């Protein structure tokens, strides 16, 4: 791995032809330590947000001992890079073969489910094991989140009682989990979901050992400045403490985005300018899926040795492939004199950015370099407030 001090230093020294992925291990380390110190329970890293082997090892070294996996490939990936980690198979719809192999060969004991069929599947695939932690996933609202996870998974309120009672009979430990949707912009998302958990516990009368509030913890992007994470943790702690759960119960969460958004960014080159449209060398099929398909805005900065003194204006981007869908509306604010040959850093791509890259149309990733400068925005550390206000002005 090549190391550089800053994105600017790298771009001016190397003038890379292909997009370059930047990683900032210190940023992921800081996020992991923050969750370790401040979340009032256990934090499972949701691997799908960024499955890079270096990141998995780094999070393990920074105190993340539990990983939320959704497929056998993710199970194996974590086993290879953090061999002693505890793996939790939290996809509510699994192949029976995957459950069997995860249980028998990889030591997985925690599974989630949202239907009787899945419960039967788990019992069959583990030959009626008596050492399982089974988490029933409830359907909750995604109304406070930028990306919904409300329609696909989660037991319907009308089925929850029966499912909890049946799961209690086969589980060594019974959990209840949910996901409020990704990038939840207010702590009340969790408080409202925990109200549904309370109703489910009361109506079924079961003893619950694990409450898992899932992912959804936000990061910071242009136009999306969430409250401090402490406000989320406080609200969750208060709501959890008032639940009728067993005295030895545990509180879990499954952050993906919040642990890794600041870990990666991207250096792209402008290949052509047409008015307020910039043709860059990465896009919808590369690390910028969300920028194209859900209109996500990421922070951008011109990487030019001599800073531009022109005002910023709003640009949209075209990616490199030969179709109109490879388009990112933005707006992305960049100096008005930007031109072909200039480099841009696109920040906060550690979550659901680099993870989603394809090689469509022959445009693949360039090199990965480690840099030690600060991420383009942060929710962590002593300078978080300062960075936040600086960012509000800058973005
Ligand atoms: C995607 C996912 C997560 C992580 O969500 P973030 O919004 O990235 O924090 C956690 N748990 C489950 C079950 C998921 O599917």
XYZ file of C-alpha atoms and ligand atoms in Angstrom:
410
model
C 0.000 0.000 0.000
C 1.336 3.415 -0.994
C 1.113 6.146 1.616
C 0.756 9.861 1.080
C 0.096 12.738 3.385
C -2.848 14.226 1.528
C -5.223 13.832 -1.381
C -3.825 17.007 -2.929
C -0.225 15.839 -2.585
C -1.084 12.547 -4.209
C -2.991 14.062 -7.124
C -0.263 16.565 -7.944
C 2.575 14.058 -7.576
C 1.030 11.148 -9.484
C -1.512 12.727 -11.847
C -3.344 9.373 -11.960
C -5.095 8.368 -15.197
C -7.564 6.038 -13.451
C -9.731 6.867 -10.439
C -7.850 6.380 -7.184
C -9.436 5.093 -3.986
C -8.114 6.807 -0.875
C -8.333 5.114 2.484
C -8.012 6.790 5.868
C -7.519 4.080 8.484
C -7.339 6.683 11.262
C -10.909 7.767 10.460
C -12.363 4.246 10.728
C -10.356 3.653 13.895
C -11.788 6.802 15.448
C -15.340 5.782 14.529
C -14.869 2.287 15.984
C -13.460 3.644 19.230
C -16.306 6.129 19.461
C -18.920 3.381 19.218
C -16.891 1.215 21.611
C -16.750 3.960 24.233
C -20.106 5.646 23.828
C -22.710 3.216 22.547
C -24.361 1.750 25.678
C -24.077 -1.832 24.417
C -22.369 -3.934 21.792
C -21.653 -2.702 18.244
C -21.728 -5.178 15.347
C -20.159 -3.921 12.121
C -22.528 -4.449 9.151
C -20.075 -5.814 6.613
C -22.074 -4.970 3.500
C -21.354 -1.249 3.922
C -17.696 -1.877 3.052
C -16.311 -5.414 2.885
C -12.666 -4.497 2.347
C -10.356 -6.979 4.122
C -8.125 -4.194 5.483
C -11.120 -2.461 7.032
C -12.394 -5.642 8.683
C -8.976 -6.270 10.260
C -8.700 -2.637 11.299
C -12.119 -2.605 12.975
C -11.255 -5.798 14.837
C -8.019 -4.186 16.034
C -10.025 -1.129 17.113
C -12.306 -3.135 19.379
C -15.150 -4.294 17.108
C -15.556 -7.966 18.030
C -18.937 -8.739 16.400
C -19.791 -8.601 12.703
C -23.190 -8.553 11.019
C -22.966 -10.714 7.899
C -25.627 -11.429 5.277
C -24.138 -14.160 3.089
C -21.756 -17.082 3.248
C -19.159 -15.068 1.331
C -19.286 -12.413 4.054
C -19.001 -15.117 6.723
C -15.802 -16.414 5.110
C -14.433 -12.952 4.497
C -14.685 -12.008 8.171
C -13.317 -15.394 9.287
C -10.231 -14.793 7.113
C -9.577 -11.273 8.309
C -10.739 -11.406 11.916
C -10.560 -15.115 12.788
C -11.796 -14.774 16.365
C -14.720 -12.500 15.596
C -18.282 -13.390 16.552
C -20.427 -13.612 13.437
C -24.125 -12.803 13.393
C -26.060 -13.873 10.296
C -28.623 -11.062 10.249
C -30.195 -11.496 6.809
C -33.778 -12.603 7.491
C -33.978 -14.701 4.299
C -31.141 -17.207 3.951
C -30.393 -20.266 1.857
C -30.770 -23.384 3.997
C -27.334 -24.561 2.794
C -25.802 -21.262 3.909
C -27.266 -21.611 7.407
C -26.011 -25.195 7.637
C -22.460 -24.321 6.579
C -22.339 -21.165 8.709
C -23.397 -23.141 11.773
C -21.382 -26.313 11.201
C -18.161 -24.958 9.701
C -17.848 -21.323 10.781
C -19.170 -21.244 14.323
C -22.128 -18.954 13.614
C -24.708 -19.136 16.403
C -26.729 -15.954 15.897
C -29.334 -15.721 13.146
C -32.207 -13.387 12.366
C -35.601 -14.299 10.938
C -38.910 -12.679 10.151
C -41.214 -15.615 9.380
C -42.219 -19.080 10.588
C -40.780 -20.547 7.393
C -37.360 -19.100 8.170
C -37.566 -20.373 11.748
C -38.295 -23.889 10.464
C -35.397 -23.549 8.027
C -32.972 -22.586 10.794
C -34.113 -25.470 13.004
C -33.682 -27.960 10.106
C -30.314 -26.578 8.972
C -28.847 -26.723 12.478
C -30.419 -30.138 13.259
C -32.372 -28.655 16.143
C -29.399 -26.955 17.805
C -29.926 -25.745 21.363
C -27.213 -23.073 21.390
C -28.802 -20.511 19.076
C -29.382 -16.805 19.546
C -32.369 -16.056 17.326
C -33.374 -12.476 16.591
C -36.879 -11.811 15.321
C -36.863 -8.861 12.965
C -39.781 -6.477 13.315
C -41.018 -4.256 10.524
C -40.634 -0.629 11.547
C -41.102 2.703 9.829
C -38.363 4.225 7.653
C -39.974 7.646 7.623
C -37.033 9.388 9.314
C -34.400 7.846 7.050
C -32.971 8.752 3.671
C -32.966 5.164 2.377
C -35.912 2.954 3.267
C -35.553 -0.604 4.515
C -39.181 -0.851 5.522
C -40.867 -2.871 2.812
C -38.647 -5.851 2.202
C -38.041 -7.383 5.628
C -39.620 -7.512 9.033
C -42.460 -9.467 10.590
C -45.829 -7.817 10.321
C -47.326 -6.660 13.651
C -50.137 -9.217 13.227
C -47.665 -12.128 13.088
C -45.141 -10.982 15.667
C -46.754 -12.478 18.746
C -46.965 -15.989 17.331
C -43.460 -15.790 15.869
C -41.891 -14.607 19.136
C -43.555 -17.381 21.108
C -42.450 -20.045 18.607
C -38.905 -18.699 18.421
C -38.635 -18.556 22.209
C -39.293 -22.297 22.316
C -36.233 -23.168 20.204
C -33.826 -20.332 21.000
C -31.236 -20.436 23.747
C -31.322 -16.623 23.660
C -34.154 -14.652 22.071
C -33.540 -11.297 20.451
C -35.672 -8.674 18.790
C -34.120 -6.604 16.006
C -35.160 -3.984 13.463
C -33.668 -1.532 10.995
C -35.000 2.018 10.863
C -33.559 2.622 7.368
C -30.195 4.011 6.416
C -29.106 7.552 7.317
C -31.724 8.078 10.021
C -31.856 11.820 10.545
C -33.366 11.857 14.034
C -33.012 9.786 17.224
C -36.804 9.494 17.405
C -36.595 6.888 14.636
C -35.128 4.508 17.224
C -37.430 5.604 20.026
C -40.508 4.932 17.879
C -39.147 1.554 16.782
C -38.459 0.608 20.416
C -42.095 1.416 21.181
C -43.051 -1.301 18.682
C -40.610 -3.627 20.426
C -42.315 -2.892 23.735
C -45.732 -3.675 22.273
C -44.417 -6.951 20.847
C -42.913 -8.023 24.186
C -46.037 -7.111 26.117
C -48.401 -8.904 23.763
C -46.340 -12.098 23.562
C -45.194 -12.232 27.180
C -41.832 -13.769 26.225
C -38.510 -13.223 27.987
C -36.177 -11.289 25.719
C -32.383 -11.478 26.007
C -31.185 -9.196 23.209
C -32.503 -5.920 21.837
C -30.769 -5.072 18.570
C -31.494 -1.584 17.243
C -29.838 -2.318 13.893
C -28.039 0.165 11.666
C -29.135 3.499 10.289
C -26.741 5.720 12.273
C -26.040 8.679 10.016
C -22.937 10.213 8.580
C -22.595 13.745 7.264
C -23.120 14.817 3.640
C -23.945 18.100 1.894
C -27.500 19.017 2.838
C -27.657 16.267 5.487
C -26.275 17.368 8.830
C -27.660 15.060 11.490
C -27.627 15.631 15.265
C -24.588 14.347 17.197
C -24.426 10.568 17.596
C -24.503 10.984 21.390
C -28.086 12.186 21.052
C -28.964 8.907 19.328
C -27.158 6.845 21.947
C -28.858 8.703 24.825
C -32.319 8.305 23.329
C -31.724 4.599 22.678
C -30.359 4.031 26.193
C -33.389 5.690 27.801
C -35.900 3.776 25.696
C -34.039 0.485 26.236
C -33.897 0.902 29.991
C -37.658 1.192 30.192
C -38.328 -2.040 28.256
C -39.640 -5.127 30.049
C -36.649 -7.345 29.229
C -34.693 -9.851 31.308
C -32.306 -8.263 33.814
C -29.320 -9.823 32.066
C -30.401 -8.683 28.596
C -27.998 -7.062 26.134
C -28.334 -4.077 23.843
C -26.807 -4.357 20.380
C -26.524 -2.148 17.328
C -25.355 -2.851 13.764
C -23.736 0.275 12.316
C -22.511 0.082 8.730
C -22.389 3.588 7.309
C -21.397 5.339 10.547
C -18.312 3.154 11.021
C -16.914 3.443 7.508
C -18.266 6.474 5.613
C -15.197 8.540 6.517
C -12.799 5.704 5.691
C -12.693 6.223 1.914
C -12.845 8.868 -0.740
C -12.084 8.966 -4.428
C -9.858 11.020 -6.704
C -11.330 11.423 -10.185
C -10.134 13.321 -13.229
C -12.216 15.639 -15.354
C -11.980 14.354 -18.941
C -14.248 16.958 -20.532
C -16.304 19.969 -19.581
C -19.556 20.950 -21.328
C -20.951 24.052 -19.658
C -21.964 23.037 -16.166
C -21.503 19.333 -16.854
C -18.254 17.577 -16.008
C -17.358 14.233 -17.598
C -15.345 12.398 -14.954
C -13.668 8.975 -14.972
C -15.850 7.248 -12.373
C -19.592 7.040 -11.995
C -22.808 5.067 -11.512
C -21.209 1.683 -12.197
C -18.142 2.549 -10.152
C -18.078 3.995 -6.663
C -20.845 6.534 -7.297
C -23.963 4.338 -7.476
C -25.811 6.347 -4.824
C -24.885 9.670 -6.435
C -26.494 8.458 -9.658
C -29.413 6.331 -8.546
C -30.669 7.942 -5.361
C -29.392 11.471 -5.963
C -27.034 11.338 -2.962
C -24.779 14.375 -2.677
C -21.168 13.848 -1.637
C -18.678 16.557 -0.674
C -16.287 17.529 -3.472
C -13.068 19.541 -3.624
C -10.856 20.649 -6.497
C -7.318 19.251 -6.092
C -5.148 21.871 -7.749
C -1.755 22.952 -6.476
C -2.618 26.599 -6.772
C -6.108 27.023 -5.389
C -8.627 28.545 -7.743
C -9.739 32.076 -6.909
C -12.945 31.900 -8.904
C -16.343 31.549 -7.228
C -18.002 28.167 -6.866
C -20.752 27.133 -9.229
C -23.037 24.096 -9.399
C -22.010 21.211 -11.648
C -23.482 17.847 -12.527
C -21.314 14.854 -13.447
C -21.322 12.286 -16.210
C -19.462 9.027 -15.527
C -17.283 7.207 -18.062
C -19.623 4.547 -19.504
C -21.485 4.964 -22.801
C -25.018 5.435 -21.471
C -27.110 8.311 -20.234
C -27.816 6.616 -16.909
C -24.231 7.181 -15.851
C -25.212 10.644 -14.673
C -25.045 12.314 -11.267
C -27.235 15.368 -10.854
C -25.581 16.739 -7.712
C -25.409 19.695 -7.554
C -21.665 19.561 -6.879
C -20.164 22.944 -6.011
C -16.754 23.523 -7.600
C -14.738 26.532 -8.804
C -16.106 28.024 -12.022
C -12.777 27.699 -13.854
C -12.540 23.905 -13.493
C -11.515 22.212 -16.718
C -10.437 18.957 -18.345
C -7.310 17.585 -16.666
C -8.296 18.848 -13.205
C -8.626 16.405 -10.325
C -11.511 16.282 -7.856
C -11.727 14.531 -4.507
C -15.176 13.098 -3.823
C -15.495 12.417 -0.107
C -17.386 10.157 2.284
C -17.454 7.151 -0.042
C -16.349 4.594 2.527
C -19.914 3.331 2.958
C -21.847 1.998 -0.025
C -19.374 3.635 -2.430
C -16.269 1.603 -3.059
C -18.262 -1.515 -2.073
C -20.575 -1.223 -5.074
C -18.053 -0.880 -7.874
C -18.433 -2.945 -11.069
C -16.185 -3.248 -14.101
C -18.978 -2.408 -16.576
C -17.811 -1.138 -19.955
C -14.180 -1.713 -19.036
C -13.904 1.056 -16.477
C -12.338 -0.471 -13.418
C -10.791 0.895 -10.299
C -7.275 2.277 -10.261
C -4.915 1.976 -7.327
C -5.729 2.332 -3.632
C -3.589 4.687 -1.580
C -3.511 5.431 2.112
C -3.561 9.066 3.189
C -3.215 10.590 6.636
C -5.075 13.892 6.216
C -8.530 14.464 7.678
C -11.633 13.100 5.925
C -13.685 15.733 4.112
C -16.256 15.744 6.913
C -16.561 14.048 10.271
C -19.000 13.276 13.062
C -16.236 12.223 15.438
C -13.513 13.589 17.614
C -12.988 16.762 19.548
C -12.963 18.826 16.402
C -16.297 17.421 15.229
C -18.238 20.558 16.123
C -15.664 22.773 14.537
C -15.545 20.612 11.415
C -19.312 20.627 11.325
C -19.575 24.403 11.310
C -16.703 24.745 8.843
C -18.465 22.278 6.640
C -21.820 23.967 6.814
C -20.188 27.085 5.433
C -18.128 25.210 2.848
C -20.805 22.877 1.566
C -27.518 -2.644 5.881
C -27.767 -3.173 7.229
C -27.137 -2.584 8.334
C -26.268 -1.351 8.246
O -27.043 -0.225 7.964
P -26.403 1.250 7.986
O -27.547 2.125 7.600
O -25.293 1.258 7.003
O -25.920 1.511 9.359
C -27.357 -3.139 9.573
N -28.150 -4.225 9.726
C -28.780 -4.811 8.685
C -29.614 -6.014 8.938
C -28.606 -4.309 7.399
O -29.236 -4.876 6.371
